[in-house]
PDB file of C-alpha atoms and ligand atoms in Angstrom:
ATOM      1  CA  UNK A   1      -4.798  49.184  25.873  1.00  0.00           C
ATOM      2  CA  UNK A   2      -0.782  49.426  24.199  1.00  0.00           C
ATOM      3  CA  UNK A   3       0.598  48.898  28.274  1.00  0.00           C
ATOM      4  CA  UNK A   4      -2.216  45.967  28.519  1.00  0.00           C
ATOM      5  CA  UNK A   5      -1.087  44.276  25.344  1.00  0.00           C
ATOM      6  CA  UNK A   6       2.986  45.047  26.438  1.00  0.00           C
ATOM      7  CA  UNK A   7       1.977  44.006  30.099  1.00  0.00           C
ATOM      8  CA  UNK A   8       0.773  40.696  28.809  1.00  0.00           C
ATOM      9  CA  UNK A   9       3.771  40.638  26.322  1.00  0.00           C
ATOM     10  CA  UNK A  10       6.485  40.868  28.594  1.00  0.00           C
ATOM     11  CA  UNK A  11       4.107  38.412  31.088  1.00  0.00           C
ATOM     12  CA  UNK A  12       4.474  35.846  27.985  1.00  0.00           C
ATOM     13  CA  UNK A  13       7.708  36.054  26.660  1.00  0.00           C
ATOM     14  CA  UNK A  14       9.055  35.625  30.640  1.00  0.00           C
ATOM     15  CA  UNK A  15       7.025  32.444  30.846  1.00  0.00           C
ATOM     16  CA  UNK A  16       8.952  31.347  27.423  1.00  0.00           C
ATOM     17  CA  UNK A  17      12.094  31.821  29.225  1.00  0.00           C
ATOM     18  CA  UNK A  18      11.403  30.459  32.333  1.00  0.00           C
ATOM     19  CA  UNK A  19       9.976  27.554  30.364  1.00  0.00           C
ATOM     20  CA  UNK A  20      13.482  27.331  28.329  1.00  0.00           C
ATOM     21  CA  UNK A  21      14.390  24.843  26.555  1.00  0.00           C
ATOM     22  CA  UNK A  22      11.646  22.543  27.794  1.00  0.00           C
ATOM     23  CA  UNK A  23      10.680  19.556  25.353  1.00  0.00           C
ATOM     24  CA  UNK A  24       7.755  19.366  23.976  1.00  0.00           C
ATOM     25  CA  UNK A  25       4.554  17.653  25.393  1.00  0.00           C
ATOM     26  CA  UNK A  26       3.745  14.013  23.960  1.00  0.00           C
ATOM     27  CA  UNK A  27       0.199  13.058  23.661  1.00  0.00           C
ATOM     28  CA  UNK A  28      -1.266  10.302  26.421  1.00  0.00           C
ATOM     29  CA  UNK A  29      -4.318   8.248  24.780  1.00  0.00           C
ATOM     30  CA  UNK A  30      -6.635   9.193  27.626  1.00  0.00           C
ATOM     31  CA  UNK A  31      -9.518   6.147  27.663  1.00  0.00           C
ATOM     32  CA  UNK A  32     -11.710   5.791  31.275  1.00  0.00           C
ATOM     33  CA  UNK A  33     -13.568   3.378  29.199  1.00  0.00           C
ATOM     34  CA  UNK A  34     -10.983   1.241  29.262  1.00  0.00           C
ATOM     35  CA  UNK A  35     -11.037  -0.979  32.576  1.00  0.00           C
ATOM     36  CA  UNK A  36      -7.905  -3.224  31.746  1.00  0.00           C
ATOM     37  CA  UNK A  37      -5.671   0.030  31.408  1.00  0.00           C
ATOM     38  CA  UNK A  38      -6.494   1.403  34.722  1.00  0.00           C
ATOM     39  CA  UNK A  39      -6.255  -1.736  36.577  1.00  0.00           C
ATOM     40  CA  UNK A  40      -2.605  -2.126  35.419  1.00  0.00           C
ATOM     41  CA  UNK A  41      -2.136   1.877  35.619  1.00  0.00           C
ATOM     42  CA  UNK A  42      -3.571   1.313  39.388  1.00  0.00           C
ATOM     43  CA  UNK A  43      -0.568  -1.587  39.952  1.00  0.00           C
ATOM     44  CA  UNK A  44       1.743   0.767  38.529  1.00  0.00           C
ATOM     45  CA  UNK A  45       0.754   3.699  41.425  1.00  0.00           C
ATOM     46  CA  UNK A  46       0.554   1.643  44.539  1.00  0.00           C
ATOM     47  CA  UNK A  47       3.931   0.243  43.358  1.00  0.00           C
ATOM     48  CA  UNK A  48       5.955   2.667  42.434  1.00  0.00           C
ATOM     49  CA  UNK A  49       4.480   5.979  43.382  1.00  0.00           C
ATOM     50  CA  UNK A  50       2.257   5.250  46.490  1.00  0.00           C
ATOM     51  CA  UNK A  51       5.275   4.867  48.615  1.00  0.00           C
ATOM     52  CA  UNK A  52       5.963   8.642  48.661  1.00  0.00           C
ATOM     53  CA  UNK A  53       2.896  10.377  47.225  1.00  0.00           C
ATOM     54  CA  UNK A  54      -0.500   9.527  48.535  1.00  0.00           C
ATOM     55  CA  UNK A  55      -3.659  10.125  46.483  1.00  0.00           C
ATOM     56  CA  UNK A  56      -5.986  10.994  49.431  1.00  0.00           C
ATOM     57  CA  UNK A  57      -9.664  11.733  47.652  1.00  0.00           C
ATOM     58  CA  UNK A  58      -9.308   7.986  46.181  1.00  0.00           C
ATOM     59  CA  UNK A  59     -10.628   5.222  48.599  1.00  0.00           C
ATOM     60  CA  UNK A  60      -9.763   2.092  47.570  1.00  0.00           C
ATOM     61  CA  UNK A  61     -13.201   0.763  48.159  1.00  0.00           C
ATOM     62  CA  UNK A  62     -14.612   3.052  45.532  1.00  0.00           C
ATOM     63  CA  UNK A  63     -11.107   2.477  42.900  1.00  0.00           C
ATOM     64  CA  UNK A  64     -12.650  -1.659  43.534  1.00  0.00           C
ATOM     65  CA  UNK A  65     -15.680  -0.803  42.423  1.00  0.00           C
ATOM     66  CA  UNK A  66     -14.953   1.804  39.486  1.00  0.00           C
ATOM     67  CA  UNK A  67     -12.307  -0.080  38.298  1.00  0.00           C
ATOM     68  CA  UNK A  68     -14.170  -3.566  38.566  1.00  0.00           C
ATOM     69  CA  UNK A  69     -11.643  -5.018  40.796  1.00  0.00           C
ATOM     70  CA  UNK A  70     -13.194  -7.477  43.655  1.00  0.00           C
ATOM     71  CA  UNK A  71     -12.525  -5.426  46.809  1.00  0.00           C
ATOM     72  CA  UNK A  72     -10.836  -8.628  48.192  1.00  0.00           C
ATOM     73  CA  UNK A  73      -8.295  -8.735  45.023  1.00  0.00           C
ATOM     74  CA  UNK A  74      -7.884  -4.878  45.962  1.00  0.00           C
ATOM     75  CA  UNK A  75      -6.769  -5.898  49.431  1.00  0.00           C
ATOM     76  CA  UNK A  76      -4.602  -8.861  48.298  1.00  0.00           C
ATOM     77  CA  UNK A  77      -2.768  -6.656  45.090  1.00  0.00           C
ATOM     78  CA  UNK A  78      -3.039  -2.970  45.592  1.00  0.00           C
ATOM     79  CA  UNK A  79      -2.875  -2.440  49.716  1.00  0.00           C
ATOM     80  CA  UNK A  80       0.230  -3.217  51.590  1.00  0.00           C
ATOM     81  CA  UNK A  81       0.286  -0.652  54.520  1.00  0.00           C
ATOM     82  CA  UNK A  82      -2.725  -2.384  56.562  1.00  0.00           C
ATOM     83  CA  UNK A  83      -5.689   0.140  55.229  1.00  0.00           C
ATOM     84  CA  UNK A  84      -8.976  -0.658  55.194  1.00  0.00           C
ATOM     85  CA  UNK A  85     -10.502  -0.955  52.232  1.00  0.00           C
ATOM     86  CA  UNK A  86     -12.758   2.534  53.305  1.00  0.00           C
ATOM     87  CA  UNK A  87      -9.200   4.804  53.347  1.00  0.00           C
ATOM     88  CA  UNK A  88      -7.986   6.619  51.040  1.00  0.00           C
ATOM     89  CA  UNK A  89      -4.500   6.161  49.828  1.00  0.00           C
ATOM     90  CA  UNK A  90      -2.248   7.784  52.291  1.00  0.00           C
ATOM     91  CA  UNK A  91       1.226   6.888  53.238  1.00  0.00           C
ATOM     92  CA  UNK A  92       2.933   6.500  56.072  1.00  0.00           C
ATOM     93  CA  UNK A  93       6.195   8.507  55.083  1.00  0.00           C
ATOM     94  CA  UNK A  94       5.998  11.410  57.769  1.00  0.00           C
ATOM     95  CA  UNK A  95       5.857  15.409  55.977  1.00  0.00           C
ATOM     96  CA  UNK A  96       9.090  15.865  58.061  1.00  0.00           C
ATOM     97  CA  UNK A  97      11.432  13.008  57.045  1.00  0.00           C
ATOM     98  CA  UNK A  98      10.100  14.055  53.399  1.00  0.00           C
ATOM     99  CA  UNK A  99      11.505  17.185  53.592  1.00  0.00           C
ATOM    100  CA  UNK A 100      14.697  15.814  55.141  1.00  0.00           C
ATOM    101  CA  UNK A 101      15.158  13.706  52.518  1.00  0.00           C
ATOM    102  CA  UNK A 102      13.975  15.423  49.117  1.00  0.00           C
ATOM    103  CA  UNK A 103      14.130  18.907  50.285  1.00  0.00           C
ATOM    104  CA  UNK A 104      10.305  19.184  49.325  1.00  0.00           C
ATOM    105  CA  UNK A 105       7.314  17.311  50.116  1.00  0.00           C
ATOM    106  CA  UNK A 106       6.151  14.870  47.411  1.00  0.00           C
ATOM    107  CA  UNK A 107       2.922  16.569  46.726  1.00  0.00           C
ATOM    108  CA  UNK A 108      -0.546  14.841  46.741  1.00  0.00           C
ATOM    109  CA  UNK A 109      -1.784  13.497  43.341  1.00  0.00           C
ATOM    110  CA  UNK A 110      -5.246  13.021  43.703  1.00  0.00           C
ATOM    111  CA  UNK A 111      -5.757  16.094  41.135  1.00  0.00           C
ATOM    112  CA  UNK A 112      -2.536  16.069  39.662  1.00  0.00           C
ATOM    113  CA  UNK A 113      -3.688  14.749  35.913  1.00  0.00           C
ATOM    114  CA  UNK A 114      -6.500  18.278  36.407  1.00  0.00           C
ATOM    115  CA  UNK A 115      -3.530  20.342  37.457  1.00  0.00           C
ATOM    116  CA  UNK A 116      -0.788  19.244  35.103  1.00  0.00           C
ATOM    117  CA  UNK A 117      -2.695  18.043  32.489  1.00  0.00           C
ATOM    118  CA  UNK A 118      -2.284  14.089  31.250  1.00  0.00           C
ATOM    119  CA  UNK A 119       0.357  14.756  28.237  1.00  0.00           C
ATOM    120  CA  UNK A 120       2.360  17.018  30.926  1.00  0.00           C
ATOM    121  CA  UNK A 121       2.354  13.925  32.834  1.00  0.00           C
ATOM    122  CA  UNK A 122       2.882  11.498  30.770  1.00  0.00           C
ATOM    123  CA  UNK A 123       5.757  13.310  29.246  1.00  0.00           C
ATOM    124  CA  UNK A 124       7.552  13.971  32.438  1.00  0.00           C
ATOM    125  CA  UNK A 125       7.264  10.495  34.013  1.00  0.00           C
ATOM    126  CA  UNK A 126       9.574   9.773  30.322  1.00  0.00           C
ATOM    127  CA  UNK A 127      11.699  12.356  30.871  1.00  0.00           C
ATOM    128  CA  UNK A 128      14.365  11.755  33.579  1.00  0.00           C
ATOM    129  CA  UNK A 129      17.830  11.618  32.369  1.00  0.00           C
ATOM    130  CA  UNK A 130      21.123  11.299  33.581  1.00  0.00           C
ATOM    131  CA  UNK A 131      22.715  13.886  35.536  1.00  0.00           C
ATOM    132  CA  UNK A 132      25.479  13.205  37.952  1.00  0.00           C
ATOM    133  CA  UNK A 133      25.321  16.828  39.315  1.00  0.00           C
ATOM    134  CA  UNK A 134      21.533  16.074  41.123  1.00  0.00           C
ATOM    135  CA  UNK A 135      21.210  14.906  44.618  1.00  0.00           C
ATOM    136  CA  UNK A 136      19.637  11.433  42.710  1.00  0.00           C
ATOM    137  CA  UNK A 137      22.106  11.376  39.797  1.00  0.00           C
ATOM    138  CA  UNK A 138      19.121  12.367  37.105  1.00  0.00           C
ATOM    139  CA  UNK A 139      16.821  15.706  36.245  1.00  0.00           C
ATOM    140  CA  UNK A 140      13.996  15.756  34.376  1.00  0.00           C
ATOM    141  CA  UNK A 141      14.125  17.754  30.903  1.00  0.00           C
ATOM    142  CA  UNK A 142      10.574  18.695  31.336  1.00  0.00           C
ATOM    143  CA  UNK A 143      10.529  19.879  35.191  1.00  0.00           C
ATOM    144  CA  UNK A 144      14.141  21.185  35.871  1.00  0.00           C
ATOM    145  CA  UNK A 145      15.997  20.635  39.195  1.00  0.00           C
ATOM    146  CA  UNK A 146      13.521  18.290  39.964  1.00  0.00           C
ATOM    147  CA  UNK A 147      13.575  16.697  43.746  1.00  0.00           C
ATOM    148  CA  UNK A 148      12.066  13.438  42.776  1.00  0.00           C
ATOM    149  CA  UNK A 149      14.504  10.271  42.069  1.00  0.00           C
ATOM    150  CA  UNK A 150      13.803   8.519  38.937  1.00  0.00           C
ATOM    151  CA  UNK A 151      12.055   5.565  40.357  1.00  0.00           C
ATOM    152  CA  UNK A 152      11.284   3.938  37.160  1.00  0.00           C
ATOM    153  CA  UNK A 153      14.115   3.343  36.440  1.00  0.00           C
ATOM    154  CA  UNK A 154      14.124  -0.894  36.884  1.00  0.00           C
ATOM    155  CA  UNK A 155      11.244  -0.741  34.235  1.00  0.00           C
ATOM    156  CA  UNK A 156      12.305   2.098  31.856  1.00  0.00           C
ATOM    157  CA  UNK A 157      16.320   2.167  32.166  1.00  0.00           C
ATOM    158  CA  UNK A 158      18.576   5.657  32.103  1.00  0.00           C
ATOM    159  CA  UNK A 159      18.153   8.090  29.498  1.00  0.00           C
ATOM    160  CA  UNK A 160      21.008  10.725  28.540  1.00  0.00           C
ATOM    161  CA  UNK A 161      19.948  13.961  27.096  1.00  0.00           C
ATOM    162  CA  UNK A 162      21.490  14.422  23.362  1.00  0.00           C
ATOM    163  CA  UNK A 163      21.860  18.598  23.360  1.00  0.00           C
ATOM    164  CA  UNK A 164      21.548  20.930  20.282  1.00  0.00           C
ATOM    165  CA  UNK A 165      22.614  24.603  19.833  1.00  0.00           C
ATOM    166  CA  UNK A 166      19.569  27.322  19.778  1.00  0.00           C
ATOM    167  CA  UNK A 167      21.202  30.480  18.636  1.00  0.00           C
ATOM    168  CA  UNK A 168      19.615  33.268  20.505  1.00  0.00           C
ATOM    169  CA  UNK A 169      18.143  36.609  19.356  1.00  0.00           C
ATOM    170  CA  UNK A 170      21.558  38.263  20.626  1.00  0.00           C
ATOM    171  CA  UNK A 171      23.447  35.717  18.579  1.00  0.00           C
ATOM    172  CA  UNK A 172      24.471  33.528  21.670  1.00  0.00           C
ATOM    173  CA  UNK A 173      24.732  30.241  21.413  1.00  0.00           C
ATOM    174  CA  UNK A 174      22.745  28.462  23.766  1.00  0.00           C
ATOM    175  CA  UNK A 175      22.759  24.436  24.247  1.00  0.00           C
ATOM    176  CA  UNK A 176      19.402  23.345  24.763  1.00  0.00           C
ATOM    177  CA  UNK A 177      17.960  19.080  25.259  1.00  0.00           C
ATOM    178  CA  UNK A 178      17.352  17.678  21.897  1.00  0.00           C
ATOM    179  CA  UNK A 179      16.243  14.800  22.870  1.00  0.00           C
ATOM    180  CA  UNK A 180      16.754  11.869  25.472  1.00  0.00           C
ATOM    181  CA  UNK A 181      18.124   8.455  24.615  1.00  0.00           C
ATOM    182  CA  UNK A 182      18.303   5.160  26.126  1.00  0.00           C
ATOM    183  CA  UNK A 183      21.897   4.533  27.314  1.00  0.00           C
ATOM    184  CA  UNK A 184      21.164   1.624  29.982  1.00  0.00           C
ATOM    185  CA  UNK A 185      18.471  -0.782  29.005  1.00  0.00           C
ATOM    186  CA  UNK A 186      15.842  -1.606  31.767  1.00  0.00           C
ATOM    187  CA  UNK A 187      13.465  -4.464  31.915  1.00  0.00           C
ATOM    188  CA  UNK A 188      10.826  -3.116  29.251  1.00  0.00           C
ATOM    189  CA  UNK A 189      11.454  -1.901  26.136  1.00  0.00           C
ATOM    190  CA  UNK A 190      10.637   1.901  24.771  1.00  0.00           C
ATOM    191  CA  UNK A 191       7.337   0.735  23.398  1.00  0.00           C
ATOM    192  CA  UNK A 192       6.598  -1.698  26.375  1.00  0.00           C
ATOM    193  CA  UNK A 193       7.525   1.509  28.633  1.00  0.00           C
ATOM    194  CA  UNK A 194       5.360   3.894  26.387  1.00  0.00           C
ATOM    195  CA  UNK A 195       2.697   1.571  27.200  1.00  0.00           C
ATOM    196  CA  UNK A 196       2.801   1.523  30.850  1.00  0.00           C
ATOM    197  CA  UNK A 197       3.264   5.396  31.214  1.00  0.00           C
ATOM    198  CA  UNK A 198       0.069   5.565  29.044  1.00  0.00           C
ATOM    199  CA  UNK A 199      -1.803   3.307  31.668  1.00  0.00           C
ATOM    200  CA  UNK A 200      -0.402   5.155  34.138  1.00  0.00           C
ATOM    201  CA  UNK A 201      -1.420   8.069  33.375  1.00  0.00           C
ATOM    202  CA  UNK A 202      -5.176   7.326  32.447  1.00  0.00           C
ATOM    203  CA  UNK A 203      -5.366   5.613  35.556  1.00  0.00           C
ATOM    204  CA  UNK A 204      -4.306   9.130  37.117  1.00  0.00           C
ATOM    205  CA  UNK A 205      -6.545  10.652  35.080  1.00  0.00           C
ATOM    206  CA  UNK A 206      -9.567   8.548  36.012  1.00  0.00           C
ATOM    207  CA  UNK A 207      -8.013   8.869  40.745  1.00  0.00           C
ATOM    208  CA  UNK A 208      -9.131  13.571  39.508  1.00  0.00           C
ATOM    209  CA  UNK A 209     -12.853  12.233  38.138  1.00  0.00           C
ATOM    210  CA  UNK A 210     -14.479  11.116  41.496  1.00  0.00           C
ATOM    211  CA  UNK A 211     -13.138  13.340  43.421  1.00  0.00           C
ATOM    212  CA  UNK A 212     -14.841  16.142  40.622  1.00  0.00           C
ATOM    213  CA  UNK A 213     -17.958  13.886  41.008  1.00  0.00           C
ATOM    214  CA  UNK A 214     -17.818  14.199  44.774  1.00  0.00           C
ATOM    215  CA  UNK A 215     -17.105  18.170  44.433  1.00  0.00           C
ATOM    216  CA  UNK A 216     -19.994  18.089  41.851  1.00  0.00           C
ATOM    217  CA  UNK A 217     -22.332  16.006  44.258  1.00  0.00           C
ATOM    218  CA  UNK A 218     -21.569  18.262  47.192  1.00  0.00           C
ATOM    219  CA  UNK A 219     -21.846  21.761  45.223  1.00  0.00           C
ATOM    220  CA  UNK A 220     -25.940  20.307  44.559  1.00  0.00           C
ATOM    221  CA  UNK A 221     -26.085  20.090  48.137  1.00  0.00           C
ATOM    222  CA  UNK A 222     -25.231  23.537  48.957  1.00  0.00           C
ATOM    223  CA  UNK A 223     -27.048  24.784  46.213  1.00  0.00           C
ATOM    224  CA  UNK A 224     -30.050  22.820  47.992  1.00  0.00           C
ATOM    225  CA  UNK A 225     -29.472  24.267  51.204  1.00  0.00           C
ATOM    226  CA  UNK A 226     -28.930  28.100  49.795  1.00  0.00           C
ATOM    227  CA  UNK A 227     -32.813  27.523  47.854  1.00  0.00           C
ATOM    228  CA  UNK A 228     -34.455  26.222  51.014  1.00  0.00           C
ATOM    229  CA  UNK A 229     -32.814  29.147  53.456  1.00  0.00           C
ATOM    230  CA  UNK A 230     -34.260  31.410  50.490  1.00  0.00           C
ATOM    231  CA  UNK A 231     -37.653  29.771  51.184  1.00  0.00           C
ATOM    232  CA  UNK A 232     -37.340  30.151  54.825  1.00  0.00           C
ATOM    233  CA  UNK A 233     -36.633  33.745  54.953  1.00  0.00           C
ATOM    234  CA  UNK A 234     -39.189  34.861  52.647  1.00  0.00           C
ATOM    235  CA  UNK A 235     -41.799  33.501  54.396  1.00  0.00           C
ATOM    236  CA  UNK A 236     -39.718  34.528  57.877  1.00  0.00           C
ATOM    237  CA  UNK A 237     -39.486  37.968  56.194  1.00  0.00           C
ATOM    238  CA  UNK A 238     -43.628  37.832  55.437  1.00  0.00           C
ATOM    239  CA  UNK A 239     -44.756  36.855  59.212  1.00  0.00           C
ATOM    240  CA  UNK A 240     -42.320  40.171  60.287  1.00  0.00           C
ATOM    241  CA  UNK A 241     -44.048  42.832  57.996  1.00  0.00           C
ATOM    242  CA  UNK A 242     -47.456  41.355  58.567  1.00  0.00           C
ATOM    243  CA  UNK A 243     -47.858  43.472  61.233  1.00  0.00           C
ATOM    244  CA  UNK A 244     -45.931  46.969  59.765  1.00  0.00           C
ATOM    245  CA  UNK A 245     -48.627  47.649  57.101  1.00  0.00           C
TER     246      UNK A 245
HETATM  247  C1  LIG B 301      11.045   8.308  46.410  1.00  0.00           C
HETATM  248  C2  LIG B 301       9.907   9.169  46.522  1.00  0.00           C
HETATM  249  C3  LIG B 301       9.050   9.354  45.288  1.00  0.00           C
HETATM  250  C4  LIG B 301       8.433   8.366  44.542  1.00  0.00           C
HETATM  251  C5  LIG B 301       8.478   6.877  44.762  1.00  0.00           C
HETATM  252  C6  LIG B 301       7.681   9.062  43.513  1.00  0.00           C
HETATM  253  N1  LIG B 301       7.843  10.418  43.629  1.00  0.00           N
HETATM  254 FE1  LIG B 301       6.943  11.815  42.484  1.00  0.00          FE
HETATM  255  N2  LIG B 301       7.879  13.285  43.536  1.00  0.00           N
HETATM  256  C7  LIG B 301       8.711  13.079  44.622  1.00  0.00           C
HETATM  257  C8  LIG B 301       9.162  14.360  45.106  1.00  0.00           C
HETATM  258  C9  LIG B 301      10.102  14.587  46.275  1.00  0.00           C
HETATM  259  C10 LIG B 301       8.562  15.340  44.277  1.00  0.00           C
HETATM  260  C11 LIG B 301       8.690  16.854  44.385  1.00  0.00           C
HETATM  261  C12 LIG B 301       9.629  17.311  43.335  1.00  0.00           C
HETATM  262  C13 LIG B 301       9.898  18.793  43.373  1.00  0.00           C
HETATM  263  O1  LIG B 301       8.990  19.605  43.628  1.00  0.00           O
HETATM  264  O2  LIG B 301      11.052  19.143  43.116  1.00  0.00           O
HETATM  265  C14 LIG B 301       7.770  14.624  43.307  1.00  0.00           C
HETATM  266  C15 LIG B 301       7.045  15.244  42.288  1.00  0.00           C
HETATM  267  C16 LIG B 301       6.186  14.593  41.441  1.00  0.00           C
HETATM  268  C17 LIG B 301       5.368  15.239  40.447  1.00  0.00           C
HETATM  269  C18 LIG B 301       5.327  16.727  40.152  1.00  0.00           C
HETATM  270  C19 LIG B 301       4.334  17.374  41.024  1.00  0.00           C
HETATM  271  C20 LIG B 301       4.174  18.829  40.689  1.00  0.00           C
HETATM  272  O3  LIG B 301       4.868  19.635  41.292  1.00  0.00           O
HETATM  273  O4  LIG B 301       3.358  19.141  39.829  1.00  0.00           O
HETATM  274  C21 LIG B 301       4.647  14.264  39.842  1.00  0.00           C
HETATM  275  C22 LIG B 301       3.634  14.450  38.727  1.00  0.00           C
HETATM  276  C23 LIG B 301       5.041  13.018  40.422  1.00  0.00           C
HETATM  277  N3  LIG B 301       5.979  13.255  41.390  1.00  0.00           N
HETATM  278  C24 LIG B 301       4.532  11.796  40.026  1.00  0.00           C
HETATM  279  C25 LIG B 301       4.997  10.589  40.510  1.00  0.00           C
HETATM  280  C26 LIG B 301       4.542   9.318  40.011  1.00  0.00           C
HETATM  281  C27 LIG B 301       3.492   9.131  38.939  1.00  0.00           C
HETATM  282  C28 LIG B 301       5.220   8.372  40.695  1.00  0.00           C
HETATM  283  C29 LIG B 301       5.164   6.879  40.493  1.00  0.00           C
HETATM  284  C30 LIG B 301       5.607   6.410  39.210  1.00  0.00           C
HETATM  285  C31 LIG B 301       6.092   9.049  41.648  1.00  0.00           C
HETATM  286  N4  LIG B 301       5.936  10.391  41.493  1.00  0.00           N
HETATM  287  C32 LIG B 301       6.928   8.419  42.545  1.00  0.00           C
HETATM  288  C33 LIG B 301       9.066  11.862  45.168  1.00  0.00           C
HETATM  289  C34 LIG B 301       8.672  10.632  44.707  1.00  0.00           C
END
């Protein structure tokens, strides 16, 4: 039980390291009630994030109808790549050039907002800062060394970390991110931007519900199929010993 508890110890405290210095989460205000936040989180994805990540499990057909957008206002707005309205969101970037150009493959987000969580993602989509040492010229205090450029930037500005010293157990001195600050305006303000991350993010949070519907509507199918094959081989089981006794 002691090496259990000093297993999990030494587990923890090297997940606080690795973790280092990492901000803290800020809270999204998570509402799939409300339609008019999704629509505009929806604009927000198909403009700025659909051109590298695709969101595969959504169809836009089904986004129309959840979202209470008229399918043909779907294909006007929120499809520019010549889908049909019965696709999902893909993208036409290829996994190769991807690579060749990020180093990594921008990842699928259909689950993301289950994966992540919506206040990891909310808070990361604030946090890129200046930092002319990246391949993009910014990191991102919550997701270190990260390969994606910041490409709100038009909307949100450039943000430049403000550091503070954490002495260490040892006694170091170690400079961690205080906090990030606006040093180039962009075309919303903080509280404008605030707002549009939040939509952002719910509507990211709504793109992991159907597909757990879907999951949910297919595990009742196999649970279905399991129950009749039970029924089957009992009475398959009965004709075969009817003749044993
Ligand atoms: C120019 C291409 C590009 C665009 C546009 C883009 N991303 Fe990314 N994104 C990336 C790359 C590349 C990564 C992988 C980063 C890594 O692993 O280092 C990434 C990673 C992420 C991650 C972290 C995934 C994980 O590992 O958990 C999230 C979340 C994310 N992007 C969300 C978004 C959102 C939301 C938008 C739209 C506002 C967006 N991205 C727009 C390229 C892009």
């Amino acid at each position: 039980m002691k090496k259990l508890s000093l297993a999990l110890l030494v587990l923890f405290s090297s997940q606080l390291f690795a973790a280092g210095g990492a901000i803290e989460l800020e809270s999204a205000r998570i509402d799939l009630d409300n339609k008019a936040s999704l629509q505009r989180g929806a604009k927000y994805f198909v403009n700025y994030c659909l051109s590298c990540h695709s969101a595969k499990q959504l169809r836009y057909s089904r986004m129309a109808k959840d979202l209470e957008i008229p399918p043909e206002l779907v294909e006007l707005n929120l499809m520019f790549t010549g889908e049909k309205i019965f696709d999902g969101m893909t993208i036409s970037m290829r996994p190769e050039d991807a690579v060749k150009w990020f180093g990594v493959n921008p990842p699928d987000l259909s689950l993301i907002a289950r994966s992540r969580g919506s206040d990891w993602l909310y808070t990361y989509l604030k946090s890129f800062y200046v930092d002319a040492s990246r391949p993009f010229g910014v990191d991102n205090a919550l997701f270190p060394k990260v390969g994606m450029p910041h490409v709100l930037a038009d909307l949100q500005g450039m943000q430049q970390a403000v550091y503070k010293d954490v002495e260490l157990e040892d006694g170091s001195i170690r400079k961690v991110i205080d906090r990030l600050e606006i040093v180039e305006p962009g075309r919303m303000t903080e509280k404008e931007f605030d707002k549009a991350m939040n939509d952002l993010v719910n509507f990211m949070t709504y793109m992991g519900e159907p597909a757990k519907l879907e999951r949910q509507r297919l595990g009742w199918k196999v649970l279905m199929f399991i129950f009749l094959m039970i029924v089957v081989f009992y009475f398959l089981k009965k004709e075969y010993w009817k003749d044993v006794h």
